[in-house]
Coordinates of C-alpha atoms (C1' of nucleotides) in Angstrom, one line a residue:
Chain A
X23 CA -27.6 -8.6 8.2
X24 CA -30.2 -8.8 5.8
X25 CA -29.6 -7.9 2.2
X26 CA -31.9 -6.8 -0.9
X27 CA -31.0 -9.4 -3.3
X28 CA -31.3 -10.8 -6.7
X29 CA -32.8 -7.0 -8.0
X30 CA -34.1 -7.4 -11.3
X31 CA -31.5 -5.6 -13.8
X32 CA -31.8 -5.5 -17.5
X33 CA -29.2 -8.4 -18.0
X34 CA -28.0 -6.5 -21.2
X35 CA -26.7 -4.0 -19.0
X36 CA -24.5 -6.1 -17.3
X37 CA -22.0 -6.1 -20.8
X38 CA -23.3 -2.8 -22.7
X39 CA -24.0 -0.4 -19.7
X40 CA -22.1 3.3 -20.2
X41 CA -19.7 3.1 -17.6
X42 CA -17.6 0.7 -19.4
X43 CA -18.8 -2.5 -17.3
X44 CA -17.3 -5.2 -19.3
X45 CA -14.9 -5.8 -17.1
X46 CA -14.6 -9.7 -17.0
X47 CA -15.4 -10.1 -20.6
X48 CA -13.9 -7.4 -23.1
X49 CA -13.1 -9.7 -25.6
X50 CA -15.5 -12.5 -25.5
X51 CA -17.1 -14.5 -27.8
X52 CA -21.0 -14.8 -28.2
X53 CA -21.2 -18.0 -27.1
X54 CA -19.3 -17.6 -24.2
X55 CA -21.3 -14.3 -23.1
X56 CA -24.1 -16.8 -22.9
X57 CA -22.1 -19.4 -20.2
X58 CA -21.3 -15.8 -18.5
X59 CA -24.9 -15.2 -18.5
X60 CA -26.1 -18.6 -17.3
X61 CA -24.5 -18.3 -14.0
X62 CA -24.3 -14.6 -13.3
X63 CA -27.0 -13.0 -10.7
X64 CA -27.0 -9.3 -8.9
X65 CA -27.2 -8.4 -5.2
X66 CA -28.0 -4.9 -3.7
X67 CA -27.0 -3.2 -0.7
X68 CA -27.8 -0.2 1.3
X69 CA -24.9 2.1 2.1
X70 CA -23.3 1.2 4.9
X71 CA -23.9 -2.9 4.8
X72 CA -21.5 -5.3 4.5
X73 CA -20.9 -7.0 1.7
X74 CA -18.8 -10.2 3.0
X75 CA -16.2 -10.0 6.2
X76 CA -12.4 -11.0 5.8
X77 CA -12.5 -14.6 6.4
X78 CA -15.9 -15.6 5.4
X79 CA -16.2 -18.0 2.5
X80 CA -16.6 -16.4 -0.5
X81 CA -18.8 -18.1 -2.7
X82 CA -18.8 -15.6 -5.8
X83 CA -16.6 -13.7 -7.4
X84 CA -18.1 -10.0 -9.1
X85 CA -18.0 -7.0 -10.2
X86 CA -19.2 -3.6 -9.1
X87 CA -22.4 -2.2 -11.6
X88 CA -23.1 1.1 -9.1
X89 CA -22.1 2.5 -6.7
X90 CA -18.8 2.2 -4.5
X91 CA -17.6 -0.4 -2.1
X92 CA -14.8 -0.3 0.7
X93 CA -12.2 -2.9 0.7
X94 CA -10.6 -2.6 4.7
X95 CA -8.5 -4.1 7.5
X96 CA -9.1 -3.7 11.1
X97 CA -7.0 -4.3 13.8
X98 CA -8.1 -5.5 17.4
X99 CA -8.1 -2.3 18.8
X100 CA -10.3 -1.0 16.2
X101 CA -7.9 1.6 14.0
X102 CA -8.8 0.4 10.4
X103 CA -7.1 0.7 7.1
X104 CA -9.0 1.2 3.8
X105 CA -7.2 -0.6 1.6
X106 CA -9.2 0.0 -1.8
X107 CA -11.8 1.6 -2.8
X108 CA -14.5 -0.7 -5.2
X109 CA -16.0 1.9 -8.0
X110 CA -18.2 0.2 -11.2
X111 CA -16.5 -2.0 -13.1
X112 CA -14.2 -3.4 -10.4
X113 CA -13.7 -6.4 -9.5
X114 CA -14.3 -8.1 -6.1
X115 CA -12.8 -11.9 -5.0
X116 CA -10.6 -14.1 -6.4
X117 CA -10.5 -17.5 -8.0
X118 CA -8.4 -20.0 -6.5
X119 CA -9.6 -18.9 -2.9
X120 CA -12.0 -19.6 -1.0
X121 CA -12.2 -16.9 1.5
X122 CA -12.4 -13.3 1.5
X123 CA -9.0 -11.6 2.6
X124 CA -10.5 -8.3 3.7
X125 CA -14.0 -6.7 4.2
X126 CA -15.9 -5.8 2.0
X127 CA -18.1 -3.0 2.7
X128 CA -21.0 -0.9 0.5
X129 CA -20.1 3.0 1.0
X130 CA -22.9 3.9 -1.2
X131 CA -26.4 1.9 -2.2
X132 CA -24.7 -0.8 -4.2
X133 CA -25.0 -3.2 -6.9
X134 CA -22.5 -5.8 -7.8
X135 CA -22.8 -8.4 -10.4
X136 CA -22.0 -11.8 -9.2
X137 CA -20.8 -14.9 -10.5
X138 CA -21.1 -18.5 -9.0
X139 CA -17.4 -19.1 -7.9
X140 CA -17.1 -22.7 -9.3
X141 CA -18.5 -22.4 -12.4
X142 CA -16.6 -19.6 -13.1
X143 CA -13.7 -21.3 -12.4
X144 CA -14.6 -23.4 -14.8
X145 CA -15.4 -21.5 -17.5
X146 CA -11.3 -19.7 -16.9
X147 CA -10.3 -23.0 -17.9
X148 CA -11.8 -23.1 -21.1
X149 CA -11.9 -19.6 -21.7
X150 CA -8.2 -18.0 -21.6
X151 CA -9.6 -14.6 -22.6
X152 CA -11.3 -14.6 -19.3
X153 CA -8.2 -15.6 -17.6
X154 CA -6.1 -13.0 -19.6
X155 CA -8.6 -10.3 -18.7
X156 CA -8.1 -10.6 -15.1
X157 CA -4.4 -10.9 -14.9
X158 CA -4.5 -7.5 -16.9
X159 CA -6.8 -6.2 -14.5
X160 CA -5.1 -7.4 -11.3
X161 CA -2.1 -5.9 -12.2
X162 CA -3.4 -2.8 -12.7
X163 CA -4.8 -3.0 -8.9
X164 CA -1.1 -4.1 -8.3
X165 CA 0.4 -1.0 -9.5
X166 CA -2.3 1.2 -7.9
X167 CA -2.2 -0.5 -4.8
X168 CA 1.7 0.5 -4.9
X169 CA 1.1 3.9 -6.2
X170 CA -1.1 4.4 -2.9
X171 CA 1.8 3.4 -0.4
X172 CA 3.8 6.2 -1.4
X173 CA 1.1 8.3 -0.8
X174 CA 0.3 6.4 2.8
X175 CA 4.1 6.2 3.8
X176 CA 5.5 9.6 2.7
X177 CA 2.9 12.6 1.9
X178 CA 1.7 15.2 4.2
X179 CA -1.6 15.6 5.1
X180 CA -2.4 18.3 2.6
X181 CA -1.2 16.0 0.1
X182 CA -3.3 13.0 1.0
X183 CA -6.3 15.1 0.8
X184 CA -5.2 16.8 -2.8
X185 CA -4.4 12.9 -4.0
X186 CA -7.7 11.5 -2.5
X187 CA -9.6 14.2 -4.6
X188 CA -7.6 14.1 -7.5
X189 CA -8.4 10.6 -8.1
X190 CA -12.1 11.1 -7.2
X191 CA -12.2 13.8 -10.1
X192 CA -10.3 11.7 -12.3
X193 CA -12.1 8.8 -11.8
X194 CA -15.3 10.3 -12.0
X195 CA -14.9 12.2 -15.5
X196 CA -13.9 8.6 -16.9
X197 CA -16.9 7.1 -15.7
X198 CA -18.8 10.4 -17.5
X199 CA -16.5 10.0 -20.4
X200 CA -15.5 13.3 -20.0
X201 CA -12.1 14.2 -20.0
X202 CA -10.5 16.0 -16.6
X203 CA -11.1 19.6 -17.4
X204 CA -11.7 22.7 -15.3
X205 CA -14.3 23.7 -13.3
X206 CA -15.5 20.0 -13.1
X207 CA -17.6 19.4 -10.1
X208 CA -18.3 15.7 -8.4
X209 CA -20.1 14.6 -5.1
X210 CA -17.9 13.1 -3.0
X211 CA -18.8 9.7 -2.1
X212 CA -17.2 9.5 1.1
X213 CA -17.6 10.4 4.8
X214 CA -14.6 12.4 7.1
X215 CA -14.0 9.4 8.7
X216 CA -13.9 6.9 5.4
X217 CA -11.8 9.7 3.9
X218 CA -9.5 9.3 7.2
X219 CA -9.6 5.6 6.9
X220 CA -8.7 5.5 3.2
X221 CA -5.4 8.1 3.8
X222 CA -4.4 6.7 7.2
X223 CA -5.2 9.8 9.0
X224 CA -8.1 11.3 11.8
X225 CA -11.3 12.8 10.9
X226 CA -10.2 15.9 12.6
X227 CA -7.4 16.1 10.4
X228 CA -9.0 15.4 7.1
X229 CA -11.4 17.9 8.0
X230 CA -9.2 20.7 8.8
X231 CA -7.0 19.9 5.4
X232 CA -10.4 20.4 3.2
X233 CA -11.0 24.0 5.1
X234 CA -7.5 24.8 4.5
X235 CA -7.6 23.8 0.6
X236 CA -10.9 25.8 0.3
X237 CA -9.4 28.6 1.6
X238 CA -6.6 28.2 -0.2
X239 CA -9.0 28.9 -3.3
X240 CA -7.8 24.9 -4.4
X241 CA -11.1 23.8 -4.1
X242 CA -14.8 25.3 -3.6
X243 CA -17.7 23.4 -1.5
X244 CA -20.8 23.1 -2.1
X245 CA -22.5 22.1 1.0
X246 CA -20.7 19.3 2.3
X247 CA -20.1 16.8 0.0
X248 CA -20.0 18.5 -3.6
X249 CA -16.7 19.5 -4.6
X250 CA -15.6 21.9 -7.4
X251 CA -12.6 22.3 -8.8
X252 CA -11.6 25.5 -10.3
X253 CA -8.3 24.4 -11.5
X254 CA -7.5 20.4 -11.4
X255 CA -4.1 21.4 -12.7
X256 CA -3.9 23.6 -9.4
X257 CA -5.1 20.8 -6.8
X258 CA -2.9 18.6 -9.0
X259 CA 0.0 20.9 -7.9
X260 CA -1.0 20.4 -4.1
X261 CA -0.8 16.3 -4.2
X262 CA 3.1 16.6 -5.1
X263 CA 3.3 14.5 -7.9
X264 CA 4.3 15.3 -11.0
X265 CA 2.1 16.8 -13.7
X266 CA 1.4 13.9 -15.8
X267 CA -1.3 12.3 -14.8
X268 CA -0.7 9.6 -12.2
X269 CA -3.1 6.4 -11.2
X270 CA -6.5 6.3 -11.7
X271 CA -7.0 3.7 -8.7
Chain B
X3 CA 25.8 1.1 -15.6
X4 CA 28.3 -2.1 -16.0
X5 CA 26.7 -5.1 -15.6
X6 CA 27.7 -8.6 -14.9
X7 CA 25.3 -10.7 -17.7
X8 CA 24.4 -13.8 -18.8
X9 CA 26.3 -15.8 -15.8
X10 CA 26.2 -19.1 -16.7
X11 CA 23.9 -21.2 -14.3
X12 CA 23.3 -24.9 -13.8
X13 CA 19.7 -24.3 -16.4
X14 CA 18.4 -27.4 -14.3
X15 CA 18.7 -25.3 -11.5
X16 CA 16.4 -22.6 -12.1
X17 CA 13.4 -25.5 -12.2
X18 CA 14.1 -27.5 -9.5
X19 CA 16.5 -25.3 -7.1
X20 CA 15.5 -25.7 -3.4
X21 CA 14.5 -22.5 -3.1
X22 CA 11.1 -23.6 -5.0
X23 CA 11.9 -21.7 -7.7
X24 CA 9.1 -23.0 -9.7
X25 CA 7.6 -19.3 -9.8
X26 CA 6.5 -19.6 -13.6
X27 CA 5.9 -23.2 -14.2
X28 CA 5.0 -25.2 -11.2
X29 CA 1.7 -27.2 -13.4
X30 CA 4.2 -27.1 -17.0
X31 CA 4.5 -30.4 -18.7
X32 CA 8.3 -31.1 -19.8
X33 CA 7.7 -29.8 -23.5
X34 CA 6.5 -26.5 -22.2
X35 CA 9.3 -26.4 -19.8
X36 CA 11.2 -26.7 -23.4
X37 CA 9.9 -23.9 -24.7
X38 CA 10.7 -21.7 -21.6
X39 CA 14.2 -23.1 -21.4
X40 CA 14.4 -21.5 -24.9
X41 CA 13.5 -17.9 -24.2
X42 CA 15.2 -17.6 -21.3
X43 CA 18.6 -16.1 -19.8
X44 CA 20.6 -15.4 -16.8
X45 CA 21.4 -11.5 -15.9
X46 CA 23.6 -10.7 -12.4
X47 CA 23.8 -7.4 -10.6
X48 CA 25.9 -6.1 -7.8
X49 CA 24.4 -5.2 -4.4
X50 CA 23.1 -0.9 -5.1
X51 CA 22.9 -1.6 -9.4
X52 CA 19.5 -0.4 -11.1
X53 CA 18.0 -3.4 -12.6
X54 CA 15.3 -0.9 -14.4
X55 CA 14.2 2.5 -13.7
X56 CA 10.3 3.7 -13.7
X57 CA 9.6 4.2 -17.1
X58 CA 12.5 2.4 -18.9
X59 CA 11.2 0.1 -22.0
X60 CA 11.2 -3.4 -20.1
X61 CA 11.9 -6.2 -22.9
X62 CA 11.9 -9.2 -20.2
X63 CA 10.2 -10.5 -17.3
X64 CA 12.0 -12.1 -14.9
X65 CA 12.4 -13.9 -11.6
X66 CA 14.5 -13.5 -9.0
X67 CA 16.9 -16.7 -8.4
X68 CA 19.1 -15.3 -5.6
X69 CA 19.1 -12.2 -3.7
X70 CA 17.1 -9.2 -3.0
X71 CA 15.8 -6.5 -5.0
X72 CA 13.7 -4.1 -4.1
X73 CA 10.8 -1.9 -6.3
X74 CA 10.3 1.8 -4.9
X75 CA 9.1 5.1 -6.4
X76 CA 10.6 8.3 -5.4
X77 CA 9.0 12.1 -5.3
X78 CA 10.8 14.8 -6.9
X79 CA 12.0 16.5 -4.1
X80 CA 13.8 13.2 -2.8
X81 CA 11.0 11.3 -0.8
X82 CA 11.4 8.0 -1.2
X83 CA 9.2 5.0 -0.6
X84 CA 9.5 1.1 -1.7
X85 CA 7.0 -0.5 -2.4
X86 CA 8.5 -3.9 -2.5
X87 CA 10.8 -6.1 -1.6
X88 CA 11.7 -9.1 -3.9
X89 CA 13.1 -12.3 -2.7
X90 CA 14.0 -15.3 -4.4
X91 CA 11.0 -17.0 -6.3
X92 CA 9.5 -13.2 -7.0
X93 CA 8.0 -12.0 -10.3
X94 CA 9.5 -8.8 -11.9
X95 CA 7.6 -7.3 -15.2
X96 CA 4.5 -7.1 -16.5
X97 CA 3.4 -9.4 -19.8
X98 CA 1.1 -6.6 -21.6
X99 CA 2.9 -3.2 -20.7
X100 CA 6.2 -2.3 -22.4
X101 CA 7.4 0.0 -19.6
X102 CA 8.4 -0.7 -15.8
X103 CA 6.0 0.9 -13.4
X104 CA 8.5 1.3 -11.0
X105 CA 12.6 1.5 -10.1
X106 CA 13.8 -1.8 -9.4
X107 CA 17.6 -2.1 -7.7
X108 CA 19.4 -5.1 -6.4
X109 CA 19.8 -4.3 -2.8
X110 CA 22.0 -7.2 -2.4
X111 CA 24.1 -9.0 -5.0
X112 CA 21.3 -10.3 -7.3
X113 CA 21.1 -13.0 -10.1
X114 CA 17.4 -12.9 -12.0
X115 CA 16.7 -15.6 -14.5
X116 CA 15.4 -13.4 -17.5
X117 CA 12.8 -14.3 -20.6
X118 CA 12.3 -12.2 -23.4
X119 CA 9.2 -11.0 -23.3
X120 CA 7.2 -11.1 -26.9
X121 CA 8.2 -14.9 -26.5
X122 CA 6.9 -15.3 -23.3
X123 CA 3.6 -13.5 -23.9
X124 CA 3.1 -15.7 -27.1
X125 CA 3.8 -18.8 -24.8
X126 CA 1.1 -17.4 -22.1
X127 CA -1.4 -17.5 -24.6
X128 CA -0.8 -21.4 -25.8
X129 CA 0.2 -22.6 -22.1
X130 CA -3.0 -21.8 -19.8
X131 CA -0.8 -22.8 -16.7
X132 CA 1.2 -20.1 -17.3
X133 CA -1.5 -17.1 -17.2
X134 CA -3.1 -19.2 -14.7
X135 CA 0.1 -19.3 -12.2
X136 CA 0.5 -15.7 -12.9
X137 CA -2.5 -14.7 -11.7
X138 CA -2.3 -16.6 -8.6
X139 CA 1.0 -14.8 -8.0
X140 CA -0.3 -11.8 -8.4
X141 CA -3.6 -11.9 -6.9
X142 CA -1.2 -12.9 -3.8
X143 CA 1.4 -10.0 -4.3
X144 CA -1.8 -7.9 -4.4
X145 CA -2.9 -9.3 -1.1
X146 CA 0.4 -8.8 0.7
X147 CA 0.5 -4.8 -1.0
X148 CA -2.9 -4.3 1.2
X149 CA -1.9 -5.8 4.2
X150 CA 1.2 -3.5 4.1
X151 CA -1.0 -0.6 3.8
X152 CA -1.8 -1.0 7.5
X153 CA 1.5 -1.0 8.1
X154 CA 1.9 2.1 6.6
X155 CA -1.2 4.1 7.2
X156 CA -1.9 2.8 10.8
X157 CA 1.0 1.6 12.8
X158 CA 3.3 3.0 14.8
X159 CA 7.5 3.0 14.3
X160 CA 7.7 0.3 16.6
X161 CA 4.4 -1.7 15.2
X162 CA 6.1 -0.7 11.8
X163 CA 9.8 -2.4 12.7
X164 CA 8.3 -5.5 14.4
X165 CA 6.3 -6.0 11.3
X166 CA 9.5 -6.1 9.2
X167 CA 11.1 -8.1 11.0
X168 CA 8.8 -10.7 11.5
X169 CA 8.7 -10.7 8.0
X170 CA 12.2 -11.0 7.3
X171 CA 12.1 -13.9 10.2
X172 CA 8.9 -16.3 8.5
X173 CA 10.3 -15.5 4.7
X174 CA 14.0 -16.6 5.4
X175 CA 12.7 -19.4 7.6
X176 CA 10.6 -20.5 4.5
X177 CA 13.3 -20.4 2.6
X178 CA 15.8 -22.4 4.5
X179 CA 12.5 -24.8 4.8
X180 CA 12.0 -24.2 8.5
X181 CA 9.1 -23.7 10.5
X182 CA 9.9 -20.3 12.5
X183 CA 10.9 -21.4 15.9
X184 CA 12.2 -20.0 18.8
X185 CA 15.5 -18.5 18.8
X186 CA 15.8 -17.6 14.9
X187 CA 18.5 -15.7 13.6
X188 CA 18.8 -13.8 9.9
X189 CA 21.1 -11.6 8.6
X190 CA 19.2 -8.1 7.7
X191 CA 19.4 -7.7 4.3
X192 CA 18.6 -4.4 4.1
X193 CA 20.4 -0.9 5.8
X194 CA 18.3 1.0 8.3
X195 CA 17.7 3.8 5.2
X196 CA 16.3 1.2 3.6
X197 CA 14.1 0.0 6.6
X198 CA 13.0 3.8 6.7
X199 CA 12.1 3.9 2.7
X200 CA 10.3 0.5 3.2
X201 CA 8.5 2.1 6.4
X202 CA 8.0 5.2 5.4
X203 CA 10.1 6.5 8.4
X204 CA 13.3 8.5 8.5
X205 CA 16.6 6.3 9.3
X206 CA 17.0 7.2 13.1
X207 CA 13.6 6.4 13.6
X208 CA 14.5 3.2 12.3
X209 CA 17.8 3.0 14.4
X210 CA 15.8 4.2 17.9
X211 CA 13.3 1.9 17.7
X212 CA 16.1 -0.9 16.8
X213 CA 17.6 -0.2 19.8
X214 CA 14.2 -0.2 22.0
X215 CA 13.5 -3.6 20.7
X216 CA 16.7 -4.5 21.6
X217 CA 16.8 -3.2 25.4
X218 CA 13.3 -4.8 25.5
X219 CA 14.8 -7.6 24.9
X220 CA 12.8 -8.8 21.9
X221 CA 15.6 -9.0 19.4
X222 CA 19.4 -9.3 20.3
X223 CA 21.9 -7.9 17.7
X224 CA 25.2 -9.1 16.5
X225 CA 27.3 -7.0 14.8
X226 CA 25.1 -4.2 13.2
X227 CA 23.1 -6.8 11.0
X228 CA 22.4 -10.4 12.1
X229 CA 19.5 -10.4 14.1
X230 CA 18.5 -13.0 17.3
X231 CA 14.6 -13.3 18.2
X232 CA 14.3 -15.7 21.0
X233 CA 10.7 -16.0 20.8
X234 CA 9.0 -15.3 17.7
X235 CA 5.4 -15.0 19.7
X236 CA 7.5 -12.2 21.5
X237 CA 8.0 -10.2 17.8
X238 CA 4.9 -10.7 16.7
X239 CA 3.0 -9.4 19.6
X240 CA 5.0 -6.1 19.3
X241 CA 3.5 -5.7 15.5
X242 CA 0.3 -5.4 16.4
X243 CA -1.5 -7.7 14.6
X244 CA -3.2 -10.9 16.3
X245 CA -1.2 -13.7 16.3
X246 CA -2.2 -16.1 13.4
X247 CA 0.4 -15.3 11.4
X248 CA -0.3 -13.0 8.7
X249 CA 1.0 -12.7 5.2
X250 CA 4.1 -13.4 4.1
X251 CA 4.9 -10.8 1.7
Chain C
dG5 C1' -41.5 24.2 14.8
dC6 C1' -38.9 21.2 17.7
dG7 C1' -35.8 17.8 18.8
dC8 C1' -32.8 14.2 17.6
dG9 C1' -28.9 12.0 15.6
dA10 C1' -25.3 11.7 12.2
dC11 C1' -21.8 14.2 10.5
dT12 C1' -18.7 18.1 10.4
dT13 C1' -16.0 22.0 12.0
dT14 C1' -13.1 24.4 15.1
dG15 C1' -10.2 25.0 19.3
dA16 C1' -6.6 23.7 22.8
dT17 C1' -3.2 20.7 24.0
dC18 C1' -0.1 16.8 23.6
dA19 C1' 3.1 13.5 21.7
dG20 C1' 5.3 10.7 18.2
dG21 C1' 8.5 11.2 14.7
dA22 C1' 11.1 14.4 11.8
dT23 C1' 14.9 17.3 11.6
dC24 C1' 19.4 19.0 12.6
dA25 C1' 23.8 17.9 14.6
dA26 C1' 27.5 15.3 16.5
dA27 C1' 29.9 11.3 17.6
dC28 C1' 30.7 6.4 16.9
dC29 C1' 31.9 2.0 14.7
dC30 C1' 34.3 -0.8 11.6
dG31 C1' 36.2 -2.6 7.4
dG32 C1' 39.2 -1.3 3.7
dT33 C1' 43.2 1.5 1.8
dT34 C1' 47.4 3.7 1.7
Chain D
dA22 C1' 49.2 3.0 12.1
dA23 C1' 46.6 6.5 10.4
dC24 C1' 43.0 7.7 7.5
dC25 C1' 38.7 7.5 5.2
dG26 C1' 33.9 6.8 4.2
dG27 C1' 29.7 4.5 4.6
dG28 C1' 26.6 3.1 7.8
dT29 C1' 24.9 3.6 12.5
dT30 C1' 23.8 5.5 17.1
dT31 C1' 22.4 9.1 20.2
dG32 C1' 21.1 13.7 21.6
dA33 C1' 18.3 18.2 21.4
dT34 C1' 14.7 20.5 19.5
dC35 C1' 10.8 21.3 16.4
dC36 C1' 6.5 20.5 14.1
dT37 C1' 2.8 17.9 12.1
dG38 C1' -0.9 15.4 13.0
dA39 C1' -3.3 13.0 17.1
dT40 C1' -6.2 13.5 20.9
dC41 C1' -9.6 15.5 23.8
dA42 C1' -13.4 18.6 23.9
dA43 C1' -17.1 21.5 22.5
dA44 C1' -20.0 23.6 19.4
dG45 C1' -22.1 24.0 14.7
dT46 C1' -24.8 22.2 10.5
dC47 C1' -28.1 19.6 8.2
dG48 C1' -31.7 16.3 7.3
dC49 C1' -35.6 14.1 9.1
dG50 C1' -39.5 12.4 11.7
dC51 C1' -42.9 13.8 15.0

DNA sequence: GCGCGACTTTGATCAGGATCAAACCCGGTT
DNA sequence: AACCGGGTTTGATCCTGATCAAAGTCGCGC
């Protein structure tokens, strides 16, 4: 598996780009910017490669710039289990371990910001904002990743598909800084069968639900993968949640 | 909502009980342990009592001494799904948000060992080992909330039960301080609806597929609630996963 | 244009769990 | 003892989503 690597990025980008990428550092000093600097580096990838298997060593820790990773489990006979999905600004590994629990895979061209696992490490130490950031952070994926099993372990099909979208539009007006209204319009990242993956369900199904929303007037598409939505308060209604807003995972 | 509080405890016993109920402060010198001894107090509930619901101001955090509680979220037209199950030596609360993300309920009788939480978040941020053991703990509850993903989104009832009870098995044998061995036995701490909520599965799934373990002779039940395995390798080839081990949520 | 491959849609049928319903078990109370 | 109620088991039937199969769409390179 051969990777682009090391892409040249404006570094300043890395803390001052406009999708709110200062994940690991919000409320850092100047100084320590500059030890964040000194050991960061960027990778690329191509949709579709993997970023690092479960059980590999893991010798970064980082943090999506663009595009969108998969985070996924599969069992020996091969059904698999999304079990997050990365979009910029989130974080990938963890300090303390030293291999990757699950695998990590690029859905999109991607480009994560890395840090050399030791040193950074190092710098938690003597840095608790760093430490403090992360915990925040990680509990947020906590919640999330809780919200998700109700939707795994108790909604329909219809209202997998209406949460999966819902949290693609939501998630993709924050990144524009615009806020949820209607007739927003998104591409949607993902394939049938990731979609499937992520919602514990078959292609066949997935595909079938999306027909029924868009004749259902829930949803308009726009050859396959660009989604409108007329109403968000309408597809809301479909994921059987309340009204007030829910996760953005 | 009664509640039994402030049961006096043996205060040693919170630090050093052998249940390694060290959650917060395994790495704390003896004057930080001080400082902890200072916020902190005992609260007791009976087995089916609310601890918090979802939404409720939260003024502590907390850790479970003995018993079981679980955290679940429930849809307005009754669906119900947990989303976790806390055993002794389990975090509860969040330093940094002011309102529980979820309904917490002592499924068992329950004693959690309570510290206010301004004071505890001012001690986080002069005591790095705290943050630092925090994150650990939650990076790992993190893990375990993805591996039960595939539980949920992929597995079948009887994948689904196997993988419970396995659980149940290597978690009580961990606390007792055995290594799970052949013919294991455990009282279930939980009733087949709440099998179903942790499953996402209706109760007589739950209670079929109990009884198809049991003619396959893979567990052996006495009474309604203590459970048998004679051969744990037995259990966990019906879950599913390969045979390493897995996580021990 | 043509053909190819990846992805998607749609159809027909099947099956695993849900649902509805009834009986059972067992400890606690009167 | 008789009764009660919560929890559990078992049965009959239904329905959602899985499975198997085939055809449709689109982008792309030749």
């Amino acid at each position: 598996m051969k990777l682009k690597m090391d892409v040249a990025l404006d570094t300043k980008e890395c803390w001052n780009c406009p999708i709110k990428h200062q994940a690991v550092c919000a409320r850092c000093e100047p100084d320590e910017l500059e030890r964040l600097e000194e050991i960061k580096y960027y990778r690329s990838y191509e949709a579709g490669q993997p970023v690092i298997w479960a059980g590999d060593h893991m010798e970064f820790v980082a943090s999506v710039v663009t595009g969108i990773a998969s985070l996924s489990q599969t069992m020996e006979d091969g059904r698999t289990q999304m079990v997050g999905l990365l979009l910029p600004s989130d974080f990938i590994g963890r300090p303390g371990r030293d291999s990757a629990p699950f695998d990590v895979v690029a859905v999109s061209d991607l480009t994560i910001c890395c840090f050399r696992k030791k040193p950074f490490e190092d710098l938690m130490t003597t840095t608790p904002h760093i430490g403090a950031r992360l915990l925040e952070m990680t509990l947020d994926e906590l919640d999330s990743a809780r919200e998700w099993m109700l939707v795994l372990g108790r909604k329909t099909a219809r209202e997998k598909i209406a949460s999966l979208l819902a949290i693609i539009a939501r998630r993709d007006a924050a990144l524009r800084r615009n806020t949820p209204k209607d007739g927003m319009h998104f591409d949607l990242p993902l394939t049938r069968e990731a979609m499937a993956d992520y919602l514990g369900l078959t292609l066949e199904t997935v595909s079938r639900q999306i027909s029924a929303l868009k004749k259902a007037g829930i949803i308009k598409l726009d050859g396959k993968r660009k989604v409108v939505v007329p109403s968000l308060d309408l597809l809301i209604n479909e994921t059987g949640d309340d009204i007030d807003g829910g996760p953005i995972v």
